[in-house]
Short mmCIF file of C-alpha atoms and ligand atoms in Angstrom, two decimals:
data_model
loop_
_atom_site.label_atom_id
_atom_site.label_comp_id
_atom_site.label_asym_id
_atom_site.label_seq_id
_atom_site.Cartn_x
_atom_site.Cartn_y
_atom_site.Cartn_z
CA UNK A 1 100.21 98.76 116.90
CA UNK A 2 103.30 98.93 114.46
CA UNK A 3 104.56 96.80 111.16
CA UNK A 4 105.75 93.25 112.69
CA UNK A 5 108.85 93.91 109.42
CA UNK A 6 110.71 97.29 108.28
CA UNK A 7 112.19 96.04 104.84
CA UNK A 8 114.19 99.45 103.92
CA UNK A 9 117.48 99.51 105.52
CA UNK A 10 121.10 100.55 104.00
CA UNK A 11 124.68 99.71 104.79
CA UNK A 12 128.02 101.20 104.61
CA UNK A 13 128.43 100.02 102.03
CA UNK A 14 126.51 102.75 100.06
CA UNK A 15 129.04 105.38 101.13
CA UNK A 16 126.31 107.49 102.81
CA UNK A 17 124.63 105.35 105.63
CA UNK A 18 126.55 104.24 108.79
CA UNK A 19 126.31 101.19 111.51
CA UNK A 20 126.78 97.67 110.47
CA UNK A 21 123.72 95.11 109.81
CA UNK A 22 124.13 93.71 113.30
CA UNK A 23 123.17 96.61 114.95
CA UNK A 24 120.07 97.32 112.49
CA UNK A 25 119.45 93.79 113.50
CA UNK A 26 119.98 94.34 117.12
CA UNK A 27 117.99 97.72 116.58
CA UNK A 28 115.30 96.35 115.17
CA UNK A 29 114.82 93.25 118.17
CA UNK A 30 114.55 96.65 120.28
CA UNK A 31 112.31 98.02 118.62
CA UNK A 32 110.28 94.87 118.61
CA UNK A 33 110.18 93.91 115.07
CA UNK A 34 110.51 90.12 114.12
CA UNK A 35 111.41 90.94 110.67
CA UNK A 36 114.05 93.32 108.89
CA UNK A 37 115.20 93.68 104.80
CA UNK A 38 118.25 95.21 103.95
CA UNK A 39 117.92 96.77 100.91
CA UNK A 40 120.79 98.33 100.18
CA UNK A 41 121.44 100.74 97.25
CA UNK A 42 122.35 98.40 94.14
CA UNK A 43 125.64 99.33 92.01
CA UNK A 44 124.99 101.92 89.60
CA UNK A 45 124.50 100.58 85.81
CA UNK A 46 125.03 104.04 84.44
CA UNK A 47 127.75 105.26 86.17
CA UNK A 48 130.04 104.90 89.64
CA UNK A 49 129.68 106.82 92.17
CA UNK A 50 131.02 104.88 95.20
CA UNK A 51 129.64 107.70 97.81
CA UNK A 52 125.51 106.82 96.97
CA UNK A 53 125.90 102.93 96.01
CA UNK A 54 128.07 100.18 96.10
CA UNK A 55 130.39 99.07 93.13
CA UNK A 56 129.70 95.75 91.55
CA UNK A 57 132.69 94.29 93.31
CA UNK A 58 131.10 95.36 96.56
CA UNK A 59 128.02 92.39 95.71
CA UNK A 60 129.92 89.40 97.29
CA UNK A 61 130.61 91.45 100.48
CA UNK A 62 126.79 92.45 100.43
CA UNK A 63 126.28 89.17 100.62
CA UNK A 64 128.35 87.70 103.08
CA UNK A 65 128.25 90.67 105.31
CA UNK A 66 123.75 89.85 105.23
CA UNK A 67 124.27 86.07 105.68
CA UNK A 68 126.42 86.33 108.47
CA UNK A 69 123.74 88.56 110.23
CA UNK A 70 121.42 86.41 109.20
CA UNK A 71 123.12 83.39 110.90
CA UNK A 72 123.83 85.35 114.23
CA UNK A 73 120.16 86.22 114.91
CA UNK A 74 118.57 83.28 113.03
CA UNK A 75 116.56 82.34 116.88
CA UNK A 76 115.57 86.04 117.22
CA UNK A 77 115.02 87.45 113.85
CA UNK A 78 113.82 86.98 110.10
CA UNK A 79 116.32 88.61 107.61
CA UNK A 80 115.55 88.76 104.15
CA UNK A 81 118.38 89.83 101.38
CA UNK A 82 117.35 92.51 99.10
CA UNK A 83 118.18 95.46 97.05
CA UNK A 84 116.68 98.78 96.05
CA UNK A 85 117.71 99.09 92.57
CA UNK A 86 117.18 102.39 90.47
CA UNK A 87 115.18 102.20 87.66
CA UNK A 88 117.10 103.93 84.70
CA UNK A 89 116.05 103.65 81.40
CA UNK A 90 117.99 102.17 78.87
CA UNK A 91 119.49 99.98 81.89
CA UNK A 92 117.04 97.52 81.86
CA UNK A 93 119.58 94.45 80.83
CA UNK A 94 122.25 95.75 83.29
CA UNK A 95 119.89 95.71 86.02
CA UNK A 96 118.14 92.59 85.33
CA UNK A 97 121.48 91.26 85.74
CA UNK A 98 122.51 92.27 88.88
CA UNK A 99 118.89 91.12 90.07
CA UNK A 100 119.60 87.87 88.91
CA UNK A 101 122.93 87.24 91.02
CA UNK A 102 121.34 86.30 93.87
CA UNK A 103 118.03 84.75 95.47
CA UNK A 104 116.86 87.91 96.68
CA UNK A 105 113.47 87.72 98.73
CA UNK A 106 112.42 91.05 97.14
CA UNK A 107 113.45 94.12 95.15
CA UNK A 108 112.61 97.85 95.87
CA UNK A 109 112.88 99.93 92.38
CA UNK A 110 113.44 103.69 92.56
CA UNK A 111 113.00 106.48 90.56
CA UNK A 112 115.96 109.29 91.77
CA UNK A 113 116.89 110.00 88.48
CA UNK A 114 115.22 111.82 85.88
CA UNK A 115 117.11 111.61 82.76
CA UNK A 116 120.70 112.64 84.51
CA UNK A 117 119.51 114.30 87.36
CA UNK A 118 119.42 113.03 90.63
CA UNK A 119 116.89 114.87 92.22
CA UNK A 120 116.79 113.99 95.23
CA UNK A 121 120.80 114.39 96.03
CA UNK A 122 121.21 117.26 97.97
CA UNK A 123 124.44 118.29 96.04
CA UNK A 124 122.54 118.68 92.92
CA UNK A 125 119.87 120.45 95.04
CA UNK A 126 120.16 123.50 93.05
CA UNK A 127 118.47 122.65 90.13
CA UNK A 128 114.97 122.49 91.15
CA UNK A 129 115.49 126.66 90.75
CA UNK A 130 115.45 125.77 87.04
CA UNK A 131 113.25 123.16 86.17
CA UNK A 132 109.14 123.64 85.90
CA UNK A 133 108.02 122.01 89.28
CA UNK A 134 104.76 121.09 87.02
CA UNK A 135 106.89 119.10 84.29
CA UNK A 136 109.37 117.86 86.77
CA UNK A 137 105.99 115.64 88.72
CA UNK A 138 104.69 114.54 85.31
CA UNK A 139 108.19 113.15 84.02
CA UNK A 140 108.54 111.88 87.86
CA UNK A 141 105.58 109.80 87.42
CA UNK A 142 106.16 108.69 84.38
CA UNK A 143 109.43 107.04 85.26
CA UNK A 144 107.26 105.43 88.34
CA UNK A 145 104.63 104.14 85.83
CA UNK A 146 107.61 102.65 83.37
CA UNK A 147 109.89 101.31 86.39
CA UNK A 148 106.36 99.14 86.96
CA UNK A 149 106.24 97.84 83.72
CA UNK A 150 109.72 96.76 83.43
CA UNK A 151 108.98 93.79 85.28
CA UNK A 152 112.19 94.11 87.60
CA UNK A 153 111.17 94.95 90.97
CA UNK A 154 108.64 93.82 93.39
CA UNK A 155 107.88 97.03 95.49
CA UNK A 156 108.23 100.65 93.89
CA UNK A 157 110.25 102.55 96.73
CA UNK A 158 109.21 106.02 97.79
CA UNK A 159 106.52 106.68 95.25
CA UNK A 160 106.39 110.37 95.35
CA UNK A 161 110.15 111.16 96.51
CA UNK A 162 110.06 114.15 94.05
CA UNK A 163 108.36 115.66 97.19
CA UNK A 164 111.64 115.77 98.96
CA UNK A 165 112.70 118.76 99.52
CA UNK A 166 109.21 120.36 99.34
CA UNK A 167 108.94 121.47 95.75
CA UNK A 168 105.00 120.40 95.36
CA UNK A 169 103.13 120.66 92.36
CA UNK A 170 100.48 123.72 91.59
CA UNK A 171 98.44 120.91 89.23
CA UNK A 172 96.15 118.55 90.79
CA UNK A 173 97.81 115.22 90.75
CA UNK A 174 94.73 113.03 90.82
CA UNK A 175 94.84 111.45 87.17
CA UNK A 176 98.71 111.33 87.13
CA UNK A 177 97.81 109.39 90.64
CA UNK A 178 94.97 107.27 89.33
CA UNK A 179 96.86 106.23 86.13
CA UNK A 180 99.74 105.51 87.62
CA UNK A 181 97.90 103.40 90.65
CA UNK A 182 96.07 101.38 87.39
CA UNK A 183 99.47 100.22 85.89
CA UNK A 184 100.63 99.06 89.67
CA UNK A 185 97.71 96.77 90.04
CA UNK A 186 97.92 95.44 86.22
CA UNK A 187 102.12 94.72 86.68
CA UNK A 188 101.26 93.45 90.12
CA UNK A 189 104.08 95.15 91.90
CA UNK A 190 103.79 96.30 96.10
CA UNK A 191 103.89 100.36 97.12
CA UNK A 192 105.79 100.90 100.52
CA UNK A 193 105.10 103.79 103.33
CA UNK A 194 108.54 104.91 103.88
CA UNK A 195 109.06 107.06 106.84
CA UNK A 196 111.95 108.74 105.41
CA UNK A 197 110.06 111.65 104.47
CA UNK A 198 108.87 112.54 108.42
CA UNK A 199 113.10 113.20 108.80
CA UNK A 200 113.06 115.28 105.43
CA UNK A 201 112.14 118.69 104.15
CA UNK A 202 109.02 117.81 102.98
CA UNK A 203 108.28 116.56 106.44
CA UNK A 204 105.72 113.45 105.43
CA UNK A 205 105.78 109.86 104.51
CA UNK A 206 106.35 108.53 101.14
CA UNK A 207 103.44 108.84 99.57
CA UNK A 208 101.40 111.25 100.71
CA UNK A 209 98.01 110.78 102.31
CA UNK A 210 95.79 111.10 99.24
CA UNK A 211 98.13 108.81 97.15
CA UNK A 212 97.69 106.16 99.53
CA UNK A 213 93.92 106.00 99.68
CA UNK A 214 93.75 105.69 96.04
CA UNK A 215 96.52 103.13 95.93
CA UNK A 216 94.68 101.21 98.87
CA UNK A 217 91.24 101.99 96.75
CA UNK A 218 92.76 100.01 93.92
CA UNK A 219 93.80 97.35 95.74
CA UNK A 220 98.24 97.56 95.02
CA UNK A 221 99.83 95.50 98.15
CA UNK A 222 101.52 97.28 100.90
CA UNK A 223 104.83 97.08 102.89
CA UNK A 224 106.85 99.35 105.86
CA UNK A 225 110.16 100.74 105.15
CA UNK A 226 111.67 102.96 107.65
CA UNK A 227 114.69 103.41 105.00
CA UNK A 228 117.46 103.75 108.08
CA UNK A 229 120.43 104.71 107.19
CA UNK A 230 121.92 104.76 110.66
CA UNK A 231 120.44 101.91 113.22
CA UNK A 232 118.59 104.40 115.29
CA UNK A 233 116.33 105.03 112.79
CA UNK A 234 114.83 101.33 111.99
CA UNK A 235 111.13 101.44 112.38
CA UNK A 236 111.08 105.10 112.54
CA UNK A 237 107.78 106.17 113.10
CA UNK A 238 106.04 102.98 112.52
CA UNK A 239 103.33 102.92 114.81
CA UNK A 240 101.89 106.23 112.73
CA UNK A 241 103.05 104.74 109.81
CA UNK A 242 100.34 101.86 110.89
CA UNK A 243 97.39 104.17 111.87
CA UNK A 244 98.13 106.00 108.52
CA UNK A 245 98.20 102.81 106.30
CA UNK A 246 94.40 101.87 108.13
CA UNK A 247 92.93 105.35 107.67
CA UNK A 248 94.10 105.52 104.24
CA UNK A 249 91.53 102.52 103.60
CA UNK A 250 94.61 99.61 104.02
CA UNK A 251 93.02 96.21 105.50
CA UNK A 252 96.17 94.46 105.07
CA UNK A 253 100.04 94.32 104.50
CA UNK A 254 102.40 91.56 102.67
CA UNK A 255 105.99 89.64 103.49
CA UNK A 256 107.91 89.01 100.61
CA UNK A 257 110.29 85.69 100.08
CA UNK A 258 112.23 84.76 97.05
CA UNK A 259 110.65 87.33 95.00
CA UNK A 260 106.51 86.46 95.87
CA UNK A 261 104.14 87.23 98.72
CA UNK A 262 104.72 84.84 101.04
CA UNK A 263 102.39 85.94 104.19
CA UNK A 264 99.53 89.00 104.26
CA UNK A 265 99.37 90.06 107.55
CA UNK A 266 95.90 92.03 108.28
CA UNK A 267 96.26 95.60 110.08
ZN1 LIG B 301 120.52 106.00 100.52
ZN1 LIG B 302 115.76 105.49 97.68
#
């Protein structure tokens, strides 16, 4: 058994993922999904950087480049417009903004910044050999816990990215975990397993094992992301991805339209 949707997928148009959507759509028939997202990186609102998200000019194109997919597989295929939009504090207006543009069916928010760094770019990799790996999780989940309540996205993306590159804490998590699951469940927003993390250093799924069963133990809703960059990978590792979701104490999953659960699908 696998996800029937994978609703993290990029575009070129993020400077850093390659194949266009009608061949994550075709990609995605293959790998028999009836359901795909793209959810491509949102401009910037702190700064440009035209090789990790697309400028603000770049929206229209995002759109009509989606649509047109949409149109060419509309027999074979649901295809639901959204972004993953970083959560940067300060930024809150800006981003709300760009939200607002469109009728997007849902909204990832990320953390990959802490204040100015972007800790999970590989070019600023180097860092980590400064920072406290202790202080770097608690700020990390912070962020998570504030990107909640700022009421602008439906599903947090990658909830323990800081992983990454397999920096792990030496502190036990479990509070930072449990406080953080408790302000998911009161703001109401969706968790995702992305499978990004098998094809990373860290070499797991986003979140880990034990931040799932308390998530699923609190009851926050669940999606699949595969978070392809290229076509081959859409619904990467799903059918684990499934069978992890279930052991991890998940019952059930949820489709997103215009911004609200539209379907729960049990596992
Ligand atoms: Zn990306
Ligand atoms: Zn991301």
């Amino acid at each position: 058994m696998q996800p029937i949707y994978d609703y993290h997928m990029h575009t070129p148009l993020c400077g850093h993922a390659v194949g266009w959507p009608d061949e994550y759509a075709q990609a995605a028939l293959d790998a028999g999904l009836e359901e795909i997202g793209f959810s491509d990186h949102a401009p910037f609102v702190h700064m440009v950087d035209p090789g990790v998200t697309m400028g603000m000019s770049q929206l229209p194109d995002y759109y009509a480049m989606i649509e047109k997919t949409q149109q060419r597989f509309k027999n074979d295929l649901r295809i639901k417009m959204a972004l993953e939009a970083d959560f940067i504090p300060g930024y809150e207006d800006k981003t709300q903004a760009i939200i607002d543009d469109y009728d997007y069916d849902y909204i990832i928010g990320s953390v990959h910044f802490i204040k100015d760094w972007g800790f999970d770019d590989p070019d600023q990799r180097e860092r980590w050999d400064q920072e406290d790996v202790n202080q770097v999780y608690s700020d990390y989940y912070e962020l998570l816990r504030r990107s909640a309540k700022s009421g602008l996205f439906d599903i947090i993306g990658h909830c323990d990215l800081v992983k990454k590159f397999g920096h792990r804490a030496t502190i036990d998590l479990t509070g930072e975990i449990k406080q953080t699951a408790q302000v998911f469940k009161e703001t109401g927003v969706a968790i995702e397993i992305n499978t990004a993390g098998w094809r990373k250093p860290c070499e797991e799924q986003y979140p880990a094992e034990n931040c799932l069963k308390i998530y699923a133990a609190t009851g926050i809703p669940l999606t699949f992301g595969s978070d392809a960059h290229t076509p081959e990978d859409v619904g990467a590792d799903f059918k684990q991805a499934y069978a992890l979701a279930k052991s991890a104490g998940f019952t059930e999953y949820v489709s997103f339209s215009k911004r609200n659960i539209d379907r729960v699908i049990r596992l």
